[in-house]
CSV table of C-alpha atoms in Angstrom, one decimal:
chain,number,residue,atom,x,y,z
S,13,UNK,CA,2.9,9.8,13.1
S,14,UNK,CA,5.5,12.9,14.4
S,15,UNK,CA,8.6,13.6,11.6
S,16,UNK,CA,11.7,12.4,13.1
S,17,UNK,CA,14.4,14.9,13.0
S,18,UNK,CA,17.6,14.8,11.3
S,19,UNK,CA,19.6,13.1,13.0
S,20,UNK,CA,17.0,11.0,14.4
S,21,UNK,CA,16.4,9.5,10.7
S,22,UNK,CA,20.3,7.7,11.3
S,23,UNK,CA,20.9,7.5,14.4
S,24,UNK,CA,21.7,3.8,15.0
S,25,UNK,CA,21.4,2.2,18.3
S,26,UNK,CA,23.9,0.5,20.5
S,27,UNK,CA,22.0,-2.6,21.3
S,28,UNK,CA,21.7,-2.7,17.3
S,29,UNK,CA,25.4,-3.3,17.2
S,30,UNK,CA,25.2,-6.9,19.2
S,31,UNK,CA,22.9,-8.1,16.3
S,32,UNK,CA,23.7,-10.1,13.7
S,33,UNK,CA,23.4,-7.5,11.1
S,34,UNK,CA,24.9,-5.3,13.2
S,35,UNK,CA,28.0,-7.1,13.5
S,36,UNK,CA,28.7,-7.0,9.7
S,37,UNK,CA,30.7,-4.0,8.5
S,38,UNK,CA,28.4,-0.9,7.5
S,39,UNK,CA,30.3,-0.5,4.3
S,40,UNK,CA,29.0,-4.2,4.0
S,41,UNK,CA,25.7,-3.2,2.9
S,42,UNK,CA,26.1,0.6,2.3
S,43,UNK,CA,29.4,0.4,0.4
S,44,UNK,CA,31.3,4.3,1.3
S,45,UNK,CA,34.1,4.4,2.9
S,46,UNK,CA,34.5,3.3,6.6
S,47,UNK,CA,38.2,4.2,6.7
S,48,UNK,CA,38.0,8.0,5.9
S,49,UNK,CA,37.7,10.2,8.6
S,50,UNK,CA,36.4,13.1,6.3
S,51,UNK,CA,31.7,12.7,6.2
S,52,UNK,CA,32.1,13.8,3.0
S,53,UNK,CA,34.9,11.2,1.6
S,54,UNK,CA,33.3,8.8,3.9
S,55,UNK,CA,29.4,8.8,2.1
S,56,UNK,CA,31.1,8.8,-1.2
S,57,UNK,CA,29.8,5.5,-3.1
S,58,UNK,CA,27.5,5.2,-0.1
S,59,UNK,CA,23.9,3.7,-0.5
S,60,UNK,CA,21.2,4.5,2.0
S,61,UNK,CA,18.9,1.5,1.0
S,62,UNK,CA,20.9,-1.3,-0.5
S,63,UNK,CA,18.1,-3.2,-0.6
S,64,UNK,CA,16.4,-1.3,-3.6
S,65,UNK,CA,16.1,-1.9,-6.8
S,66,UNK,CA,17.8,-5.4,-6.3
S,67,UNK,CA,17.7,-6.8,-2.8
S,68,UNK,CA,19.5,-9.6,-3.8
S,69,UNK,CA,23.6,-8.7,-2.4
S,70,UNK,CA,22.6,-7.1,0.4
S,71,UNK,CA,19.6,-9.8,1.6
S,72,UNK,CA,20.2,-12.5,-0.5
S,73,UNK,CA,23.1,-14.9,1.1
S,74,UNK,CA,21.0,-15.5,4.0
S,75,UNK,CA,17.2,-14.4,2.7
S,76,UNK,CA,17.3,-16.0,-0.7
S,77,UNK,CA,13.9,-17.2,-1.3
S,78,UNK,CA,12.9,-13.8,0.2
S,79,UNK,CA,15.4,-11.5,-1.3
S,80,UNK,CA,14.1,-13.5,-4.9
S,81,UNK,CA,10.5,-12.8,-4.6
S,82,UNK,CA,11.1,-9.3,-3.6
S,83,UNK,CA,11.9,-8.8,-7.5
S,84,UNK,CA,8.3,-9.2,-8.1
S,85,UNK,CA,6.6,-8.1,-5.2
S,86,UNK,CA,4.1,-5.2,-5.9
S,87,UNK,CA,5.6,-3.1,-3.1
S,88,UNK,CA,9.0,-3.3,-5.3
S,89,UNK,CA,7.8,-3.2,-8.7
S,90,UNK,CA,4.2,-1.8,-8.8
S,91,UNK,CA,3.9,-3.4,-12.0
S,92,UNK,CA,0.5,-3.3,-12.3
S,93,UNK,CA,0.5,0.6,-12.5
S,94,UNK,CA,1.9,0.6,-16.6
S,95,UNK,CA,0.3,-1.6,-17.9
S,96,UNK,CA,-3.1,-1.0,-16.4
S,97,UNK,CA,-2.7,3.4,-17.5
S,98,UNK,CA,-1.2,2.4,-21.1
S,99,UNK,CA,-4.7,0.5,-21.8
S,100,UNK,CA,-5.9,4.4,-21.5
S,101,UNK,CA,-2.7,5.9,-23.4
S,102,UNK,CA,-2.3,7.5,-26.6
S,103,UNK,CA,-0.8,5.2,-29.4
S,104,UNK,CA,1.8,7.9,-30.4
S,105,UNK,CA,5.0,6.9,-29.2
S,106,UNK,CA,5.8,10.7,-28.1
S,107,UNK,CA,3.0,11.1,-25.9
S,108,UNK,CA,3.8,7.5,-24.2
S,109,UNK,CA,6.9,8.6,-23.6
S,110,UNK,CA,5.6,11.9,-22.0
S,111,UNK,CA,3.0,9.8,-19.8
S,112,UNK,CA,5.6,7.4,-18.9
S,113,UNK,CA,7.6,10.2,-17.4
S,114,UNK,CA,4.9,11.6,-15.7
S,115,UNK,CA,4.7,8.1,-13.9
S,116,UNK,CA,8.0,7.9,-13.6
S,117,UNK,CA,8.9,11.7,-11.7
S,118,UNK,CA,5.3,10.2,-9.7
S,119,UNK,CA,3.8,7.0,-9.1
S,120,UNK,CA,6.8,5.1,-9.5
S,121,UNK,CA,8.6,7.4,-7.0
S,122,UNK,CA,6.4,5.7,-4.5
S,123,UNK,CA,7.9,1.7,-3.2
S,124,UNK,CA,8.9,-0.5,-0.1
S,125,UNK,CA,11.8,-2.1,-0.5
S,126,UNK,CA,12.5,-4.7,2.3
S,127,UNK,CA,14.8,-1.9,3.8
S,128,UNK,CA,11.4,0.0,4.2
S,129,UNK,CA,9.3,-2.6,5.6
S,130,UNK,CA,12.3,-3.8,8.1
S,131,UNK,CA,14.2,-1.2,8.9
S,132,UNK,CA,13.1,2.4,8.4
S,133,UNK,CA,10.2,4.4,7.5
S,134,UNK,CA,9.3,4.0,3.5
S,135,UNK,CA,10.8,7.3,1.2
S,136,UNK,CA,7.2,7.8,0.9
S,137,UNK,CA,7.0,8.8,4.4
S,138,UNK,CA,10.6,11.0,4.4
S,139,UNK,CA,12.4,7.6,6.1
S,140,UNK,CA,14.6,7.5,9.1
S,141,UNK,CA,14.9,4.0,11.3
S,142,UNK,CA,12.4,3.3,13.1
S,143,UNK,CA,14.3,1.7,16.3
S,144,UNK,CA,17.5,2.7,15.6
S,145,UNK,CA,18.9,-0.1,12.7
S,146,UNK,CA,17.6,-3.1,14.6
S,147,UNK,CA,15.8,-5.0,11.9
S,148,UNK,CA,12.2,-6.1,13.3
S,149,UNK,CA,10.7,-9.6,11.9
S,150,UNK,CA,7.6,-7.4,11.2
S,151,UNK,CA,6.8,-4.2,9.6
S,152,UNK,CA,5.1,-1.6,12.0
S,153,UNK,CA,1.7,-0.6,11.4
S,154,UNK,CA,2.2,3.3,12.1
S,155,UNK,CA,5.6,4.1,11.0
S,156,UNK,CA,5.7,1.5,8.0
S,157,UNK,CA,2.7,0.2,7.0
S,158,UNK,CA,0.0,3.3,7.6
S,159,UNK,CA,3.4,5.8,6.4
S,160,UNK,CA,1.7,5.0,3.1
S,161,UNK,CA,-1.6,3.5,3.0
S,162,UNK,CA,-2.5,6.4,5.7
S,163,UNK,CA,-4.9,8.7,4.1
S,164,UNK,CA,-8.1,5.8,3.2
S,165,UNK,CA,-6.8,2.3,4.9
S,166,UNK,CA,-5.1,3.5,7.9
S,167,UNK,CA,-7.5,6.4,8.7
S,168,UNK,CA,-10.8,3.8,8.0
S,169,UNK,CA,-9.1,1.3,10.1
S,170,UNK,CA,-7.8,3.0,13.2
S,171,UNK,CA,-11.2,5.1,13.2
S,172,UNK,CA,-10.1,8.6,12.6
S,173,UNK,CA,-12.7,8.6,9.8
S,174,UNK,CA,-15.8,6.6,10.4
S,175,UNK,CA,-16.0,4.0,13.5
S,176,UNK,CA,-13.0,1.7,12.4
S,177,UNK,CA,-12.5,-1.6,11.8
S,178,UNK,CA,-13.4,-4.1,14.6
S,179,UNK,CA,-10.7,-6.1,13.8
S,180,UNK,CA,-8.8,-3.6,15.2
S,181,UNK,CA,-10.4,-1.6,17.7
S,182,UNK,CA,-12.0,-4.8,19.1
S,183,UNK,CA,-9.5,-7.4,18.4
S,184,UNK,CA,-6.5,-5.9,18.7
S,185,UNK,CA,-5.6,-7.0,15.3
S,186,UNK,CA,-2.4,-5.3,13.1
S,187,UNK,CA,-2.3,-5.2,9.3
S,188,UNK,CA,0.0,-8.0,9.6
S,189,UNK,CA,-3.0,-10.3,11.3
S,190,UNK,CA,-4.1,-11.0,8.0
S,191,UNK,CA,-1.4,-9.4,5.5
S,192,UNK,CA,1.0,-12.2,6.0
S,193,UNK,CA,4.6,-12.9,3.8
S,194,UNK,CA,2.7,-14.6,1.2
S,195,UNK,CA,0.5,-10.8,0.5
S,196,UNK,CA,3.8,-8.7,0.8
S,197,UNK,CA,6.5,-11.0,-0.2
S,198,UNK,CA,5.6,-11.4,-3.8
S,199,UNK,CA,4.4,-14.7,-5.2
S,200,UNK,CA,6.9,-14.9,-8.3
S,201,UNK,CA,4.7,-14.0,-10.9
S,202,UNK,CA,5.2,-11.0,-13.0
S,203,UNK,CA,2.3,-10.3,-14.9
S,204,UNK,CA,-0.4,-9.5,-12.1
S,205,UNK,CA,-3.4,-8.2,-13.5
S,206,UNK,CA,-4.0,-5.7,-10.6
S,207,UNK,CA,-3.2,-5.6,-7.2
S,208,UNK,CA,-5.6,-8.5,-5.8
S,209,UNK,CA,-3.9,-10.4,-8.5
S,210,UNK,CA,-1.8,-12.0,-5.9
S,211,UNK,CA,-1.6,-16.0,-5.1
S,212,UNK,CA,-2.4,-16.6,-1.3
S,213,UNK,CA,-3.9,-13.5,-0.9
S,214,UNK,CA,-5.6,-12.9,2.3
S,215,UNK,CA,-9.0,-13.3,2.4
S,216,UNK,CA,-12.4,-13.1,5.0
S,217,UNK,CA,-12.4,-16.7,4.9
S,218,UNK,CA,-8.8,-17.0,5.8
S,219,UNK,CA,-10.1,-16.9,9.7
S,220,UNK,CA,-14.6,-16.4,9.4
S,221,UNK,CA,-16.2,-19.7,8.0
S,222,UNK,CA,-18.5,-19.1,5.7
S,223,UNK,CA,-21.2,-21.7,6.0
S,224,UNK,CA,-25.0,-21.9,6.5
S,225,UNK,CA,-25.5,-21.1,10.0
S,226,UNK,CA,-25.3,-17.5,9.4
S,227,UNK,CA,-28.8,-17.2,7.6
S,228,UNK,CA,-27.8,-13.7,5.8
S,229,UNK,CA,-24.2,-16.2,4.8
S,230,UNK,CA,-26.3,-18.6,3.2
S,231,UNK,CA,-28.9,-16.3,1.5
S,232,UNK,CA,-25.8,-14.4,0.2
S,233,UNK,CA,-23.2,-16.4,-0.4
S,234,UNK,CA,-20.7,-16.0,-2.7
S,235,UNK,CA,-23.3,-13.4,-4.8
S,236,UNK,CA,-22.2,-10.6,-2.6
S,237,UNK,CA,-18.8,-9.8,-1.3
S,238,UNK,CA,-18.3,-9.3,2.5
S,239,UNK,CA,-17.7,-5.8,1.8
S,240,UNK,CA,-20.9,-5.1,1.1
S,241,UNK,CA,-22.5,-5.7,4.1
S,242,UNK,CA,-19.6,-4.8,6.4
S,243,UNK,CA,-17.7,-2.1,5.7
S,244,UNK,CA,-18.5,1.5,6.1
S,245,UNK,CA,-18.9,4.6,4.0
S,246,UNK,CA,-15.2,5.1,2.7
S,247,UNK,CA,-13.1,8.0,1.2
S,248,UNK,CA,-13.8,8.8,-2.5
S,249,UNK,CA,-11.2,10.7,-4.4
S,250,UNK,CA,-11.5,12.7,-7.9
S,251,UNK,CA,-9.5,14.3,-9.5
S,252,UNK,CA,-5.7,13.6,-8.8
S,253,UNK,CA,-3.2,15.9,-10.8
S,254,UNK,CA,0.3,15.8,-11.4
S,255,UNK,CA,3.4,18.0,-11.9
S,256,UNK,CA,6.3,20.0,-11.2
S,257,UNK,CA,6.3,23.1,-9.3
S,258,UNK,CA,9.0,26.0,-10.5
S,259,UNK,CA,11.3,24.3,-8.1
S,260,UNK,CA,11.3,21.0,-10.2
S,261,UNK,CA,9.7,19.2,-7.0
S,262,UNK,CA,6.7,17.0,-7.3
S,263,UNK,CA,3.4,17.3,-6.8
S,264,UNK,CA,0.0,16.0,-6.5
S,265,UNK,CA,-3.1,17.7,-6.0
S,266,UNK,CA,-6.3,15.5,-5.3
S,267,UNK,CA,-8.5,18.7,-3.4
S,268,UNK,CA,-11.6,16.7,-3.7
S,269,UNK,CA,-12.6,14.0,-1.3
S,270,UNK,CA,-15.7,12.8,0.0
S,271,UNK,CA,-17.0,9.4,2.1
S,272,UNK,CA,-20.0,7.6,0.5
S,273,UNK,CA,-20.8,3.6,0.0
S,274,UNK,CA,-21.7,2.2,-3.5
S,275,UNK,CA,-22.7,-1.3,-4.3
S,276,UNK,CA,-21.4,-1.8,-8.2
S,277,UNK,CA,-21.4,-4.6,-10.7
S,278,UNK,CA,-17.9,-7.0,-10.4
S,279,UNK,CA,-16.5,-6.7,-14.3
S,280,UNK,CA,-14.0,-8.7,-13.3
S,281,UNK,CA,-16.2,-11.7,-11.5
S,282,UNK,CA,-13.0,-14.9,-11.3
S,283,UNK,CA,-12.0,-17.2,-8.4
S,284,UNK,CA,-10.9,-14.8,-6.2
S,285,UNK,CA,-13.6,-12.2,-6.7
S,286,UNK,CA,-17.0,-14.4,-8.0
S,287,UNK,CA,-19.1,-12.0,-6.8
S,288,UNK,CA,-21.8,-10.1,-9.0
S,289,UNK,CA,-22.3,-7.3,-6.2
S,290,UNK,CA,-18.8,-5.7,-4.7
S,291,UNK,CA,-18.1,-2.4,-3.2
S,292,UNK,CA,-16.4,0.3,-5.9
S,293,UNK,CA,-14.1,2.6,-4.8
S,294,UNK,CA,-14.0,6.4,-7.0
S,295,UNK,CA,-10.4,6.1,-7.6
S,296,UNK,CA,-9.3,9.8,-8.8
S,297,UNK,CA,-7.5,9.2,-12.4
S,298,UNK,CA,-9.0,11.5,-14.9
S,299,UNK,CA,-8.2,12.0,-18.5
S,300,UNK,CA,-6.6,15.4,-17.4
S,301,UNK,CA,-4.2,13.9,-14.4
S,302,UNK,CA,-1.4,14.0,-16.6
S,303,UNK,CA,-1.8,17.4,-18.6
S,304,UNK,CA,1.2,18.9,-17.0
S,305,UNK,CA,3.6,16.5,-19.2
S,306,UNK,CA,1.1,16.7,-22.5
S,307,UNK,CA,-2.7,17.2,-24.0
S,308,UNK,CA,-4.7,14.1,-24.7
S,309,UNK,CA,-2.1,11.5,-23.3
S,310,UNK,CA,-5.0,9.4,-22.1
S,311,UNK,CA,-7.0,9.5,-24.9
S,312,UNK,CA,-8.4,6.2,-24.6
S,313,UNK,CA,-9.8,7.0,-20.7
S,314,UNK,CA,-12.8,5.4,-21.1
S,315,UNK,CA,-11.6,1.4,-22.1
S,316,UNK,CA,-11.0,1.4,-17.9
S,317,UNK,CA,-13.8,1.8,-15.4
S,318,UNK,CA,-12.5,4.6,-12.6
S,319,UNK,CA,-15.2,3.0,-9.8
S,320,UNK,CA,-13.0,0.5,-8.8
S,321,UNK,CA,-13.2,-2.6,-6.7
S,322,UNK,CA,-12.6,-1.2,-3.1
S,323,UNK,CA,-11.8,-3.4,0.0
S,324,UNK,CA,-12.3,-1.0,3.0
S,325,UNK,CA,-10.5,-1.6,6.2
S,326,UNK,CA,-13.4,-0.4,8.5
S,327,UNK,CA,-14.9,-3.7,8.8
S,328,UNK,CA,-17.7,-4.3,11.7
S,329,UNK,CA,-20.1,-7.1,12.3
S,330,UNK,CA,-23.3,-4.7,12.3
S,331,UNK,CA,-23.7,-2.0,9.6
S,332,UNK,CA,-26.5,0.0,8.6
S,333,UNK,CA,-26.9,-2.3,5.6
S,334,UNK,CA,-26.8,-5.5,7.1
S,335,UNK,CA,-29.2,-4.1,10.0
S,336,UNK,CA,-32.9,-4.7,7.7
S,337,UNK,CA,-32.8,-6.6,4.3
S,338,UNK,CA,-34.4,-3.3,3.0
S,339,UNK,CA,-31.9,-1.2,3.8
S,340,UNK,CA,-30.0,-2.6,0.7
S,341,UNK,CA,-32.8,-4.3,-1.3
S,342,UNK,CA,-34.3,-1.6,-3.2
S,343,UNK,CA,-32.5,1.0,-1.7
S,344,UNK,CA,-31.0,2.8,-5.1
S,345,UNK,CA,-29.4,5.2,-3.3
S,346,UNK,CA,-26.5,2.5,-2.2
S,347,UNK,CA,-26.2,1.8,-5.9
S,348,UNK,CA,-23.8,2.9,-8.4
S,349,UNK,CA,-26.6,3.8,-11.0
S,350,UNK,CA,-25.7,5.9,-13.7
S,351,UNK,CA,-27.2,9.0,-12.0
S,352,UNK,CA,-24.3,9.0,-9.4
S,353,UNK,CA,-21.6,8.8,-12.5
S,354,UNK,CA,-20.3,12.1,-14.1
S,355,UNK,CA,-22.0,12.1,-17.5
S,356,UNK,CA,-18.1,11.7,-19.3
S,357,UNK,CA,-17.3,8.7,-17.4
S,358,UNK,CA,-20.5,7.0,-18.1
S,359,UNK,CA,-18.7,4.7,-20.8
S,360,UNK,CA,-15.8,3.8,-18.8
S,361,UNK,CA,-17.6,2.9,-16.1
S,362,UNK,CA,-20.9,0.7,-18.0
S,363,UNK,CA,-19.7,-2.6,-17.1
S,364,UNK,CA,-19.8,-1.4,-13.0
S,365,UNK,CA,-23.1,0.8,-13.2
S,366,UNK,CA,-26.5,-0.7,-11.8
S,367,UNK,CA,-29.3,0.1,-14.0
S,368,UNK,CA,-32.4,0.7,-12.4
S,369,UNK,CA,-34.0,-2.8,-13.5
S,370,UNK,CA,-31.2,-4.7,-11.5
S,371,UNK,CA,-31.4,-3.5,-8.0
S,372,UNK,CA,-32.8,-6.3,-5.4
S,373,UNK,CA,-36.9,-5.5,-4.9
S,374,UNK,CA,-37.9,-4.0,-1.9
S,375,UNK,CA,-38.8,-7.1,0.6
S,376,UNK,CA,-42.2,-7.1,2.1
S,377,UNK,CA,-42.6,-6.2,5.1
S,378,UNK,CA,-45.1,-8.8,6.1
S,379,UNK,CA,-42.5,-11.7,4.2
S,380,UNK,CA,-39.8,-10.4,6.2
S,381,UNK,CA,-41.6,-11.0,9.8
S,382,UNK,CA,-43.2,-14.4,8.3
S,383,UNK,CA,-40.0,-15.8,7.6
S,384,UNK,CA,-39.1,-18.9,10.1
S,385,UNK,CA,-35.4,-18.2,11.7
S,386,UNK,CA,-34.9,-22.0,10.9
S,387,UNK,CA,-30.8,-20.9,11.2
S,388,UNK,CA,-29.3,-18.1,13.3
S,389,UNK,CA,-29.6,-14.9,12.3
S,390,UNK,CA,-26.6,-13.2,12.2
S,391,UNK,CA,-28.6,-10.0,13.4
F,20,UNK,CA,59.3,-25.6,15.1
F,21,UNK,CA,58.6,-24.7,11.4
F,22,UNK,CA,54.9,-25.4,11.8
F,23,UNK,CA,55.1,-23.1,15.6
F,24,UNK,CA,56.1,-20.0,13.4
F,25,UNK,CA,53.2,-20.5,10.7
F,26,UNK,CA,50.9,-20.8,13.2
F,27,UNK,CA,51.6,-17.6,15.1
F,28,UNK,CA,52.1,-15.7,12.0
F,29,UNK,CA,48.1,-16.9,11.1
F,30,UNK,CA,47.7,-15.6,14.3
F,31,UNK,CA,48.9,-12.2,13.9
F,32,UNK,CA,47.5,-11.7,10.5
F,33,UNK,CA,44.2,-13.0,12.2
F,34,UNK,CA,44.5,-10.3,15.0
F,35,UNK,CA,45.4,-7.5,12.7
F,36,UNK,CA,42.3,-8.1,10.5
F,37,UNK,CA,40.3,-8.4,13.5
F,38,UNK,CA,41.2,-5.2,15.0
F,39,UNK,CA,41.2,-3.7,11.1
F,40,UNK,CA,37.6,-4.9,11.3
F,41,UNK,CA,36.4,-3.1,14.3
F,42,UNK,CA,38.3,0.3,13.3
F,43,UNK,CA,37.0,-0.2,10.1
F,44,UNK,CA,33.6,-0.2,11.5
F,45,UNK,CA,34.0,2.3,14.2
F,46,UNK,CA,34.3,5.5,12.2
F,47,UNK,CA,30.8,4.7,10.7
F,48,UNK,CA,29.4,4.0,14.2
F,49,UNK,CA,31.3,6.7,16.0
F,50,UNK,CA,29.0,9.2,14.3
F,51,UNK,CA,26.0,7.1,14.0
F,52,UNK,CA,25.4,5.9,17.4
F,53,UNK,CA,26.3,9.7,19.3
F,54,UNK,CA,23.7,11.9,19.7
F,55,UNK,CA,25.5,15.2,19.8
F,56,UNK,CA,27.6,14.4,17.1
F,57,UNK,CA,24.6,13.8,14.8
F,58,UNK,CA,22.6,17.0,15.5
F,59,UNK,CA,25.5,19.2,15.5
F,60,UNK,CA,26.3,18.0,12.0
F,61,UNK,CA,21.8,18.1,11.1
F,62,UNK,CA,22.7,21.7,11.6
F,63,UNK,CA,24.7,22.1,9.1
F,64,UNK,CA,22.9,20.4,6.2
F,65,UNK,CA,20.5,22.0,3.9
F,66,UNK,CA,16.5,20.7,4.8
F,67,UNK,CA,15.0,18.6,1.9
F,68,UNK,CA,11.9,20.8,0.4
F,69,UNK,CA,8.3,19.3,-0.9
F,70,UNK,CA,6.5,21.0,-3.0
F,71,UNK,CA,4.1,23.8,-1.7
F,72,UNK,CA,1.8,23.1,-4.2
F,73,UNK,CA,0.9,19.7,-2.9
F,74,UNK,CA,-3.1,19.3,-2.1
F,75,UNK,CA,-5.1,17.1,-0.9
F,76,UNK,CA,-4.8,13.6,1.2
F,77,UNK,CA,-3.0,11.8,-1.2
């Protein structure tokens, strides 16, 4: 995705201006001052995204339902993010408050409001409109959607690392094929438990019927997620650090980053995730990401596993996996054993590690050519 | 005759709003929709800076 420049960022079209948004009054939305002739006078008062924090005067006379839910939409609010790191905080109300700014000045600097999704690219991604004001029905994959989920779900799914996801390179599918309003819209609740913790999320069996007549389907079935046998090696991160440079601007330094594919124990098996085998994702929080606002903020690291449940977006029908029932049954090196886990994050992580004892037997040979293909095979 | 003179006085009060509307309007979009305008004033403003300590892919 090229930067726009400057002036490209606010420069609204003509056709934009025969909308129906268009035809309100900037100052409408932006607030400012549309009678000054002086820029500076002008922008006084001025808001470049009225729909953030509160969506509700700009969007709300004519998108209430939408401009409501926004409120508690995990693009607005990321709520999960606090209450998930404070499980791993330090008691001492000091060194909360040191963390919290941390999280502040850094992951909560990162958000879509509607603005974002509709109008221009997200803050994330330095903004600027995307087609010149108009508001479009549906967020664009590259300049919206990918802006932030770039570096693992857009690269995995448009193939710039690995083969992509045949959803997209052979279907023609965009995010917003499966991620419909009900993912991105919020669903009301407030007190999601993480981000799959959404009603009506979109799921494999949205569109792909899982019944019997795909052998490996019914041998499987709801023991194993999808992910397991279709995705591909994915990006791993460790490491991610925060701070301020001596400029007082942000940064975040995650230098390691590696693709591999581990099957892991679900610790967190309910309706939406039954499955006792899932893909985990090394998601790059360390006791030390924090360090640059306080020692030992995070003292309590290890009461959250940091080999997380990972969905990858490079989704194909055949996978090296799926290929030979042997290539996964007995196959430790697929597995998260406890080999593969850095000695110190061994306890964080026992309820995802596969000891030795539980990965599938080898299949024999001979039992593998015996068996009758009584159903298709979905090889 | 009375009701005549209300009428075209709703009118003009109508017509002046109207027109308030679209000048109103027009000095935002008299920028924001010309080209030149917009780069010739990008020249003048300072660039935003990110960190050059920032690593990795994010």
């Amino acid at each position: 995705m090229a930067p726009l420049e400057l002036h490209e960022k606010v420069l609204v079209a003509k056709d934009f201006l025969e909308t129906t948004h268009g035809s309100m009054a900037c100052t409408d939305c932006h607030g400012g001052d549309n009678k000054s002739d002086n820029m500076k006078k002008a922008h006084v008062g001025m808001t470049a995204d009225p729909t953030f924090p509160d969506a509700t005067a700009a969007c709300g006379e004519c998108h209430a339902e939408e401009a409501k839910l926004a409120k508690t939409s995990l693009h607005y609010t990321l709520a999960t993010y606090k209450p998930i790191v404070h499980q791993r905080a330090s008691t001492d109300p000091e060194k909360l408050q040191k963390l919290n700014q941390g999280m502040d000045n850094h992951c909560y600097s990162c958000h879509a409001s509607c603005g974002e999704c509709h109008v221009s690219r997200p803050n994330f991604a330095k903004g600027g409109f995307i087609s010149g004001h108009n508001f479009n029905k549906t967020p664009d994959q590259t300049n919206q959607c990918t802006a932030c989920h770039g570096s693992r779900v857009g690269n995995e799914f448009t193939g710039k690392t690995g083969s992509g996801d045949a959803h997209y390179t052979k279907h023609d599918m965009d995010c917003m094929s499966c991620h419909s309003t009900k993912d991105l819209h919020g669903d009301g609740k407030s007190d999601h438990r993480d981000r799959y913790d959404v009603k009506g999320l979109s799921a494999c069996a949205d569109c792909h019927q899982l019944d019997d007549s795909v052998e490996q389907h019914a041998i499987h079935g709801d023991k194993v997620s999808c992910y397991v046998c279709h995705a591909q090696p994915y990006a791993n991160c460790y490491g991610c650090h925060v701070g301020l440079d001596s400029k007082g601007l942000a940064y975040y330094k995650n230098p390691d980053e590696e693709e591999l594919f581990r099957i892991g124990l679900n610790p967190l098996q309910d309706e939406v995730h039954p499955e006792k085998w899932i893909l985990v994702r090394r998601t790059p929080s360390v006791p030390t990401s924090f360090d640059f606002y306080g020692k030992e903020l995070m003292p309590n690291f290890d009461r959250l596993n940091n080999w997380k449940y990972a969905s990858p977006h490079n989704l194909q029908k055949k996978t090296s996996q799926n290929r030979e029932c042997n290539n996964c049954h007995g196959n430790k090196d697929l597995f998260l054993t406890e080999d593969k886990v850095k000695p110190e994050f061994r306890k964080a992580n026992a309820k995802v590690i596969v000891a030795d004892k539980l990965i599938p037997e080898k299949q024999a040979e001979a039992e593998q050519k015996e068996e009758p293909k009584k159903k298709r095979s979905y090889f | 005759m009375f009701n005549g003179k209300i009428v075209a006085f709703g009118v003009l009060i109508a017509g002046m709003l109207y027109f308030a509307g679209i000048a109103g309007s027009s000095s935002c979009v008299d920028c924001h929709t010309d080209v030149a305008k917009l780069k010739a004033i990008a020249k003048t403003l300072p660039k935003k800076e990110a960190s050059a300590e920032t690593a990795g892919k994010g």
